[in-house]
Amino acid sequence: MSAPADRWPAADPTLYRRLREQDDPGVLATVVSVEGAAYRRPGAKMLVDTDGDAIGAITAGCLRDRIVEAALAVRETATPRVVAFDLADDDTWDLASGCDGRIEVLLEPVGEAIRDALGAVADRRAVTLITAVESSHPEVAVGDRAVVDAGVNSHDERGRTLPADVSEAPQVQSVETTAMRTVETADGEVTVLVDPIEPPPRLLLFGSRPDLRPVAWLGRAVGFDVVVASPRGGAATDETAPAAHEVLASHPTDLPAHTDRWTYPVVLSHNAIDDQIAVEALLTDSPVPYVGLLGSRDRSRRLLEAIEDDGVELTDDQLDRLSTPVGLDLGGDGPTAVALSVVGEVHAVHHGAPGGRLRDQSGPIHDRPQ
């Protein structure tokens, strides 16, 4: 099973790597605000390269050509700008798009500051981009930015930075998810997009059997940074899981070294001893919020009893992080059906979603921007 295409929709790991590695990546399009129904939320990003090809998606496709056209114009002027697109105006697109929302998109040439910031994200560090999108302040232009990386502010690639009374304003510093904030200063009003960016969620798969391949493929397709850790005796080559971003060999006790708080391990080596060691190491010696374990309830019970017999008493908090049998109850069988169940659960856990049917829920599908 080959890796899924990353051109559309590009998983964040692919987009971030492209931004960091290319000398002239192009123009970055970021959703700034949304009114009504729209395909993506504020903070969603698409890269338009120098040839006009789009990597990623911020609409279902109805706006793609217009956004690309606007992005190429921004590249010519090298001046960031915010462009509004009204999806309810069907005449704009000469077709009925089926959407009735309005989105504003920040278009900006990718320079050193963006590349460094998103390079930090690719290196598994969280950053916050604070970017001016509207200003009556004489010394603040659209596109001026502060980058907060590990609590340190830096200026943008044009040598311009936001004044401290803007970037350090309480209403800006308190933002936890992408949002717009307006700051009144003595010199004028500045509206900024506060865009906290965390590293892409990592799906760490411990195993090397063929049933791992569809799990890796689906995980990559929905935006996980997929790492396969092959246990002792297992193959650690690209053929182990062609869709994985990385394949490595690891003793189960070493798995915590490949984790952070954005990592979601799934243990599926089919070796009882390796699984036991892996689960114990991940629950007791890593910051992961979740550990999935493939297998029946009876097998999992015996595994936990073996950990206890070895003198390790798992806390309630540690046991709450363990999900076994891993997966959602979707029915079906076979490797792909199991993979869909497993990746569906991990995806739901990462997004804090219940994993039920949308028809049974009331209210909007996505939380409305603040």
Short mmCIF file of C-alpha atoms in Angstrom, two decimals:
data_model
loop_
_atom_site.label_atom_id
_atom_site.label_comp_id
_atom_site.label_asym_id
_atom_site.label_seq_id
_atom_site.Cartn_x
_atom_site.Cartn_y
_atom_site.Cartn_z
CA MET A 1 0.00 0.00 0.00
CA SER A 2 1.61 3.21 -1.16
CA ALA A 3 1.63 6.50 0.71
CA PRO A 4 -1.38 8.74 0.17
CA ALA A 5 -0.93 11.73 -2.10
CA ASP A 6 -0.04 14.84 -0.11
CA ARG A 7 -0.97 17.49 -2.66
CA TRP A 8 -4.63 17.74 -1.60
CA PRO A 9 -5.43 17.83 1.18
CA ALA A 10 -1.84 18.08 2.36
CA ALA A 11 -1.26 16.77 5.84
CA ASP A 12 0.33 19.44 8.01
CA PRO A 13 3.64 17.53 8.35
CA THR A 14 4.09 17.71 4.58
CA LEU A 15 3.23 21.40 4.36
CA TYR A 16 5.57 22.33 7.22
CA ARG A 17 8.44 20.37 5.71
CA ARG A 18 7.88 22.06 2.34
CA LEU A 19 7.92 25.50 3.95
CA ARG A 20 11.19 24.76 5.69
CA GLU A 21 13.04 23.03 2.87
CA GLN A 22 12.32 25.14 -0.23
CA ASP A 23 14.28 28.32 -0.93
CA ASP A 24 11.17 30.07 -2.31
CA PRO A 25 8.10 28.16 -1.09
CA GLY A 26 5.65 30.75 -2.41
CA VAL A 27 2.70 32.40 -0.65
CA LEU A 28 1.03 31.15 2.51
CA ALA A 29 -2.76 31.49 2.73
CA THR A 30 -4.21 31.39 6.24
CA VAL A 31 -7.90 31.52 7.11
CA VAL A 32 -8.34 34.56 9.36
CA SER A 33 -12.07 34.58 10.02
CA VAL A 34 -15.18 32.62 9.11
CA GLU A 35 -18.84 33.63 9.07
CA GLY A 36 -21.50 31.01 8.40
CA ALA A 37 -20.73 27.62 6.85
CA ALA A 38 -17.22 27.09 5.53
CA TYR A 39 -14.93 24.16 4.81
CA ARG A 40 -12.11 25.03 7.22
CA ARG A 41 -11.71 26.97 10.46
CA PRO A 42 -9.45 29.96 11.29
CA GLY A 43 -5.81 28.94 11.24
CA ALA A 44 -6.21 26.50 8.33
CA LYS A 45 -3.37 26.94 5.84
CA MET A 46 -2.65 26.41 2.17
CA LEU A 47 0.62 27.00 0.37
CA VAL A 48 0.58 28.37 -3.18
CA ASP A 49 3.95 27.66 -4.77
CA THR A 50 5.71 29.72 -7.40
CA ASP A 51 4.06 27.70 -10.20
CA GLY A 52 0.57 28.35 -8.85
CA ASP A 53 0.11 24.84 -7.48
CA ALA A 54 -1.77 24.60 -4.17
CA ILE A 55 -0.56 22.38 -1.35
CA GLY A 56 -3.23 21.84 1.27
CA ALA A 57 -6.81 23.08 1.21
CA ILE A 58 -8.70 25.87 2.94
CA THR A 59 -11.92 25.47 0.94
CA ALA A 60 -13.71 22.51 -0.61
CA GLY A 61 -12.41 23.64 -4.00
CA CYS A 62 -14.85 26.37 -5.03
CA LEU A 63 -12.42 29.15 -4.11
CA ARG A 64 -9.17 27.50 -5.07
CA ASP A 65 -8.59 29.33 -8.36
CA ARG A 66 -9.46 32.73 -6.89
CA ILE A 67 -7.18 32.20 -3.91
CA VAL A 68 -4.33 31.07 -6.15
CA GLU A 69 -4.83 34.13 -8.37
CA ALA A 70 -4.79 36.46 -5.36
CA ALA A 71 -1.76 34.69 -3.89
CA LEU A 72 0.27 35.09 -7.08
CA ALA A 73 -0.60 38.80 -7.11
CA VAL A 74 0.67 39.09 -3.54
CA ARG A 75 3.88 37.36 -4.55
CA GLU A 76 4.42 39.96 -7.27
CA THR A 77 4.00 42.89 -4.87
CA ALA A 78 5.64 41.13 -1.89
CA THR A 79 3.03 42.87 0.26
CA PRO A 80 0.79 40.85 2.61
CA ARG A 81 -2.94 41.49 2.38
CA VAL A 82 -6.23 40.16 3.70
CA VAL A 83 -8.77 39.13 1.06
CA ALA A 84 -12.45 38.41 1.75
CA PHE A 85 -14.33 35.71 -0.16
CA ASP A 86 -18.11 35.46 0.06
CA LEU A 87 -19.19 31.87 -0.55
CA ALA A 88 -22.86 32.86 -0.54
CA ASP A 89 -22.40 34.90 -3.70
CA ASP A 90 -22.86 32.10 -6.23
CA ASP A 91 -22.58 34.53 -9.15
CA THR A 92 -18.98 35.11 -8.13
CA TRP A 93 -18.13 31.55 -9.11
CA ASP A 94 -20.75 31.04 -11.88
CA LEU A 95 -22.00 27.97 -10.05
CA ALA A 96 -23.89 27.05 -6.91
CA SER A 97 -21.20 26.19 -4.40
CA GLY A 98 -23.57 24.88 -1.76
CA CYS A 99 -21.77 26.97 0.87
CA ASP A 100 -23.13 30.12 2.45
CA GLY A 101 -20.17 31.31 4.46
CA ARG A 102 -17.76 34.19 4.19
CA ILE A 103 -14.07 33.78 4.86
CA GLU A 104 -11.18 36.19 5.14
CA VAL A 105 -7.76 34.92 4.11
CA LEU A 106 -4.36 36.39 4.96
CA LEU A 107 -2.00 36.04 1.99
CA GLU A 108 1.69 36.61 2.63
CA PRO A 109 4.96 35.73 0.91
CA VAL A 110 6.81 33.05 2.84
CA GLY A 111 9.92 34.60 4.32
CA GLU A 112 12.51 33.64 6.86
CA ALA A 113 10.37 34.23 9.94
CA ILE A 114 7.53 31.98 8.77
CA ARG A 115 9.97 29.30 7.67
CA ASP A 116 11.79 29.42 10.99
CA ALA A 117 8.55 29.36 12.96
CA LEU A 118 7.02 26.45 11.09
CA GLY A 119 10.41 24.76 11.01
CA ALA A 120 10.25 24.84 14.80
CA VAL A 121 6.86 23.15 14.57
CA ALA A 122 8.35 20.49 12.32
CA ASP A 123 10.99 20.02 15.03
CA ARG A 124 8.18 19.37 17.53
CA ARG A 125 8.10 22.77 19.23
CA ALA A 126 4.93 24.83 19.68
CA VAL A 127 4.97 28.42 18.42
CA THR A 128 2.48 31.27 18.26
CA LEU A 129 2.23 33.63 15.30
CA ILE A 130 0.71 37.03 16.12
CA THR A 131 0.03 38.80 12.84
CA ALA A 132 -1.55 42.18 12.13
CA VAL A 133 -4.51 41.84 9.76
CA GLU A 134 -5.95 45.36 10.17
CA SER A 135 -4.40 48.49 11.61
CA SER A 136 -4.95 52.19 12.14
CA HIS A 137 -1.63 52.36 13.99
CA PRO A 138 0.86 54.45 11.96
CA GLU A 139 3.73 52.08 12.70
CA VAL A 140 1.90 48.78 12.18
CA ALA A 141 1.16 47.40 8.71
CA VAL A 142 -0.82 44.34 7.67
CA GLY A 143 1.53 41.38 7.91
CA ASP A 144 3.66 42.75 10.75
CA ARG A 145 4.19 39.95 13.18
CA ALA A 146 5.57 38.72 16.45
CA VAL A 147 6.67 35.09 16.67
CA VAL A 148 6.63 33.47 20.08
CA ASP A 149 8.80 30.36 20.21
CA ALA A 150 9.29 28.86 23.66
CA GLY A 151 8.26 32.18 25.18
CA VAL A 152 10.74 34.26 23.16
CA ASN A 153 9.47 37.03 20.85
CA SER A 154 11.17 37.62 17.50
CA HIS A 155 10.56 39.98 14.58
CA ASP A 156 9.41 39.15 11.09
CA GLU A 157 11.52 38.79 7.96
CA ARG A 158 11.04 42.45 6.98
CA GLY A 159 12.58 43.58 10.24
CA ARG A 160 9.18 44.75 11.49
CA THR A 161 7.64 43.55 14.68
CA LEU A 162 4.47 44.30 16.57
CA PRO A 163 4.74 46.78 19.44
CA ALA A 164 4.82 45.12 22.84
CA ASP A 165 1.58 46.79 23.87
CA VAL A 166 -0.06 44.80 21.05
CA SER A 167 1.70 41.42 21.13
CA GLU A 168 1.77 41.30 24.93
CA ALA A 169 -1.76 42.58 25.52
CA PRO A 170 -3.71 40.34 27.95
CA GLN A 171 -6.43 39.53 25.41
CA VAL A 172 -3.71 38.35 23.00
CA GLN A 173 -1.65 36.38 25.49
CA SER A 174 -4.69 34.50 26.79
CA VAL A 175 -5.62 32.98 23.40
CA GLU A 176 -5.35 29.18 23.30
CA THR A 177 -6.88 28.44 19.89
CA THR A 178 -6.64 30.46 16.68
CA ALA A 179 -8.64 33.68 17.04
CA MET A 180 -8.76 37.35 16.11
CA ARG A 181 -8.21 39.97 18.77
CA THR A 182 -8.40 43.77 18.59
CA VAL A 183 -6.09 45.87 20.74
CA GLU A 184 -6.62 49.57 21.42
CA THR A 185 -3.36 51.48 21.84
CA ALA A 186 -2.55 55.12 22.34
CA ASP A 187 -1.46 55.29 18.69
CA GLY A 188 -4.34 53.41 17.11
CA GLU A 189 -6.27 50.17 16.88
CA VAL A 190 -4.67 46.92 15.72
CA THR A 191 -6.49 43.68 14.92
CA VAL A 192 -4.27 40.61 15.03
CA LEU A 193 -4.63 36.96 14.17
CA VAL A 194 -3.32 34.96 17.12
CA ASP A 195 -2.35 31.57 15.72
CA PRO A 196 -0.97 29.04 18.22
CA ILE A 197 0.54 26.21 16.19
CA GLU A 198 1.37 22.90 17.80
CA PRO A 199 3.38 20.14 16.16
CA PRO A 200 1.29 17.78 14.05
CA PRO A 201 -0.05 14.90 16.14
CA ARG A 202 2.25 11.90 15.95
CA LEU A 203 0.92 8.39 15.50
CA LEU A 204 3.57 6.05 16.94
CA LEU A 205 2.96 2.47 15.84
CA PHE A 206 4.88 -0.26 17.67
CA GLY A 207 4.95 -3.33 15.45
CA SER A 208 6.04 -4.62 12.06
CA ARG A 209 3.33 -7.01 10.88
CA PRO A 210 1.47 -6.38 7.59
CA ASP A 211 -1.73 -5.31 9.39
CA LEU A 212 0.15 -2.19 10.48
CA ARG A 213 0.30 -0.83 6.92
CA PRO A 214 -3.32 0.34 6.56
CA VAL A 215 -3.11 1.96 10.01
CA ALA A 216 -0.08 3.96 8.87
CA TRP A 217 -1.74 4.85 5.57
CA LEU A 218 -4.97 6.10 7.13
CA GLY A 219 -3.08 7.91 9.89
CA ARG A 220 -1.04 9.83 7.36
CA ALA A 221 -4.12 10.58 5.25
CA VAL A 222 -5.84 12.37 8.15
CA GLY A 223 -2.80 14.44 9.11
CA PHE A 224 -0.75 12.44 11.61
CA ASP A 225 3.03 12.39 11.55
CA VAL A 226 3.35 8.60 11.34
CA VAL A 227 6.34 6.90 12.98
CA VAL A 228 6.69 3.12 12.96
CA ALA A 229 8.88 1.56 15.65
CA SER A 230 9.76 -1.98 14.65
CA PRO A 231 10.38 -4.28 17.64
CA ARG A 232 13.27 -6.70 18.03
CA GLY A 233 13.32 -9.18 15.20
CA GLY A 234 11.09 -6.99 13.04
CA ALA A 235 12.10 -5.29 9.82
CA ALA A 236 12.83 -1.57 10.06
CA THR A 237 12.72 -0.59 6.39
CA ASP A 238 10.49 1.60 4.26
CA GLU A 239 8.74 -1.58 3.11
CA THR A 240 7.54 -2.17 6.68
CA ALA A 241 5.07 0.70 6.24
CA PRO A 242 5.50 2.66 2.98
CA ALA A 243 3.08 5.37 4.15
CA ALA A 244 5.04 6.15 7.33
CA HIS A 245 7.05 9.35 7.58
CA GLU A 246 9.71 7.45 9.55
CA VAL A 247 10.51 3.81 10.27
CA LEU A 248 12.96 2.89 13.01
CA ALA A 249 14.02 -0.07 15.13
CA SER A 250 13.30 0.21 18.83
CA HIS A 251 13.33 -1.94 21.93
CA PRO A 252 10.00 -1.48 23.72
CA THR A 253 11.73 0.14 26.71
CA ASP A 254 13.06 2.86 24.39
CA LEU A 255 9.67 3.94 23.03
CA PRO A 256 9.30 6.92 25.43
CA ALA A 257 12.33 8.52 23.75
CA HIS A 258 10.23 8.88 20.60
CA THR A 259 7.28 10.58 22.29
CA ASP A 260 6.07 13.97 23.41
CA ARG A 261 2.72 15.31 24.58
CA TRP A 262 1.45 15.32 20.99
CA THR A 263 2.18 11.61 20.45
CA TYR A 264 -0.46 8.87 20.29
CA PRO A 265 1.13 5.41 20.51
CA VAL A 266 -0.65 2.26 19.37
CA VAL A 267 0.90 -1.04 20.43
CA LEU A 268 0.32 -3.85 17.93
CA SER A 269 3.41 -6.05 17.82
CA HIS A 270 1.37 -9.25 18.40
CA ASN A 271 4.09 -10.33 20.84
CA ALA A 272 2.74 -10.55 24.39
CA ILE A 273 6.06 -9.80 26.09
CA ASP A 274 6.96 -6.88 23.83
CA ASP A 275 3.46 -5.47 24.16
CA GLN A 276 3.66 -5.70 27.96
CA ILE A 277 7.02 -3.94 28.11
CA ALA A 278 5.85 -1.28 25.65
CA VAL A 279 2.63 -0.51 27.51
CA GLU A 280 4.43 -0.29 30.85
CA ALA A 281 7.13 2.01 29.46
CA LEU A 282 4.67 4.30 27.71
CA LEU A 283 2.33 4.62 30.70
CA THR A 284 5.03 5.14 33.32
CA ASP A 285 7.80 6.98 31.49
CA SER A 286 6.28 9.17 28.77
CA PRO A 287 4.08 12.29 28.55
CA VAL A 288 1.65 10.78 26.03
CA PRO A 289 -2.07 11.43 26.66
CA TYR A 290 -3.15 8.09 25.24
CA VAL A 291 -1.92 4.54 24.61
CA GLY A 292 -3.84 2.18 22.35
CA LEU A 293 -3.39 -1.58 22.69
CA LEU A 294 -4.60 -4.01 20.04
CA GLY A 295 -6.11 -7.24 21.30
CA SER A 296 -9.00 -8.78 23.18
CA ARG A 297 -10.13 -7.78 26.65
CA ASP A 298 -8.90 -11.10 28.03
CA ARG A 299 -5.43 -10.60 26.51
CA SER A 300 -5.26 -7.06 27.87
CA ARG A 301 -6.32 -8.24 31.33
CA ARG A 302 -3.52 -10.82 31.37
CA LEU A 303 -1.03 -8.20 30.18
CA LEU A 304 -1.96 -5.81 33.00
CA GLU A 305 -1.78 -8.64 35.52
CA ALA A 306 1.73 -9.44 34.29
CA ILE A 307 2.77 -5.81 34.79
CA GLU A 308 1.40 -5.93 38.33
CA ASP A 309 3.16 -9.26 38.99
CA ASP A 310 6.42 -7.55 38.04
CA GLY A 311 5.89 -5.14 40.93
CA VAL A 312 4.62 -2.16 38.94
CA GLU A 313 1.42 -0.63 40.28
CA LEU A 314 -0.21 1.53 37.64
CA THR A 315 -2.13 4.54 38.90
CA ASP A 316 -5.73 5.31 37.98
CA ASP A 317 -4.51 8.20 35.85
CA GLN A 318 -2.14 5.92 33.95
CA LEU A 319 -4.84 3.30 33.41
CA ASP A 320 -7.24 5.99 32.18
CA ARG A 321 -4.79 6.75 29.38
CA LEU A 322 -4.85 3.12 28.19
CA SER A 323 -7.43 2.27 25.54
CA THR A 324 -7.93 -1.46 25.02
CA PRO A 325 -9.33 -2.99 22.96
CA VAL A 326 -8.24 -0.06 20.82
CA GLY A 327 -10.68 1.37 18.28
CA LEU A 328 -14.24 2.49 17.66
CA ASP A 329 -17.12 0.05 17.31
CA LEU A 330 -17.67 0.36 13.55
CA GLY A 331 -18.35 -3.26 12.67
CA GLY A 332 -16.61 -5.20 9.91
CA ASP A 333 -13.33 -7.08 10.03
CA GLY A 334 -10.10 -7.40 8.12
CA PRO A 335 -6.98 -5.20 8.27
CA THR A 336 -8.47 -2.10 6.65
CA ALA A 337 -11.64 -2.15 8.75
CA VAL A 338 -9.53 -2.56 11.90
CA ALA A 339 -7.29 0.29 10.77
CA LEU A 340 -10.30 2.55 10.21
CA SER A 341 -11.52 1.75 13.72
CA VAL A 342 -8.11 2.39 15.29
CA VAL A 343 -7.33 5.62 13.45
CA GLY A 344 -10.88 6.83 14.00
CA GLU A 345 -10.47 6.50 17.76
CA VAL A 346 -7.05 8.16 17.85
CA HIS A 347 -8.34 11.01 15.67
CA ALA A 348 -11.35 11.49 17.96
CA VAL A 349 -9.19 11.47 21.10
CA HIS A 350 -6.80 14.02 19.63
CA HIS A 351 -9.65 16.37 18.76
CA GLY A 352 -11.57 15.80 21.99
CA ALA A 353 -14.53 14.41 20.05
CA PRO A 354 -16.90 11.65 21.21
CA GLY A 355 -16.72 9.69 17.97
CA GLY A 356 -20.50 9.35 17.58
CA ARG A 357 -22.79 10.05 14.64
CA LEU A 358 -23.12 13.70 13.62
CA ARG A 359 -26.85 13.25 13.01
CA ASP A 360 -27.30 12.57 16.73
CA GLN A 361 -25.65 15.84 17.74
CA SER A 362 -27.21 19.28 17.95
CA GLY A 363 -25.53 22.54 17.07
CA PRO A 364 -22.72 23.22 14.58
CA ILE A 365 -20.35 20.49 13.45
CA HIS A 366 -17.34 22.58 14.48
CA ASP A 367 -16.98 24.98 17.38
CA ARG A 368 -17.54 28.54 16.26
CA PRO A 369 -14.47 30.82 16.33
CA GLN A 370 -14.20 33.03 19.39
#
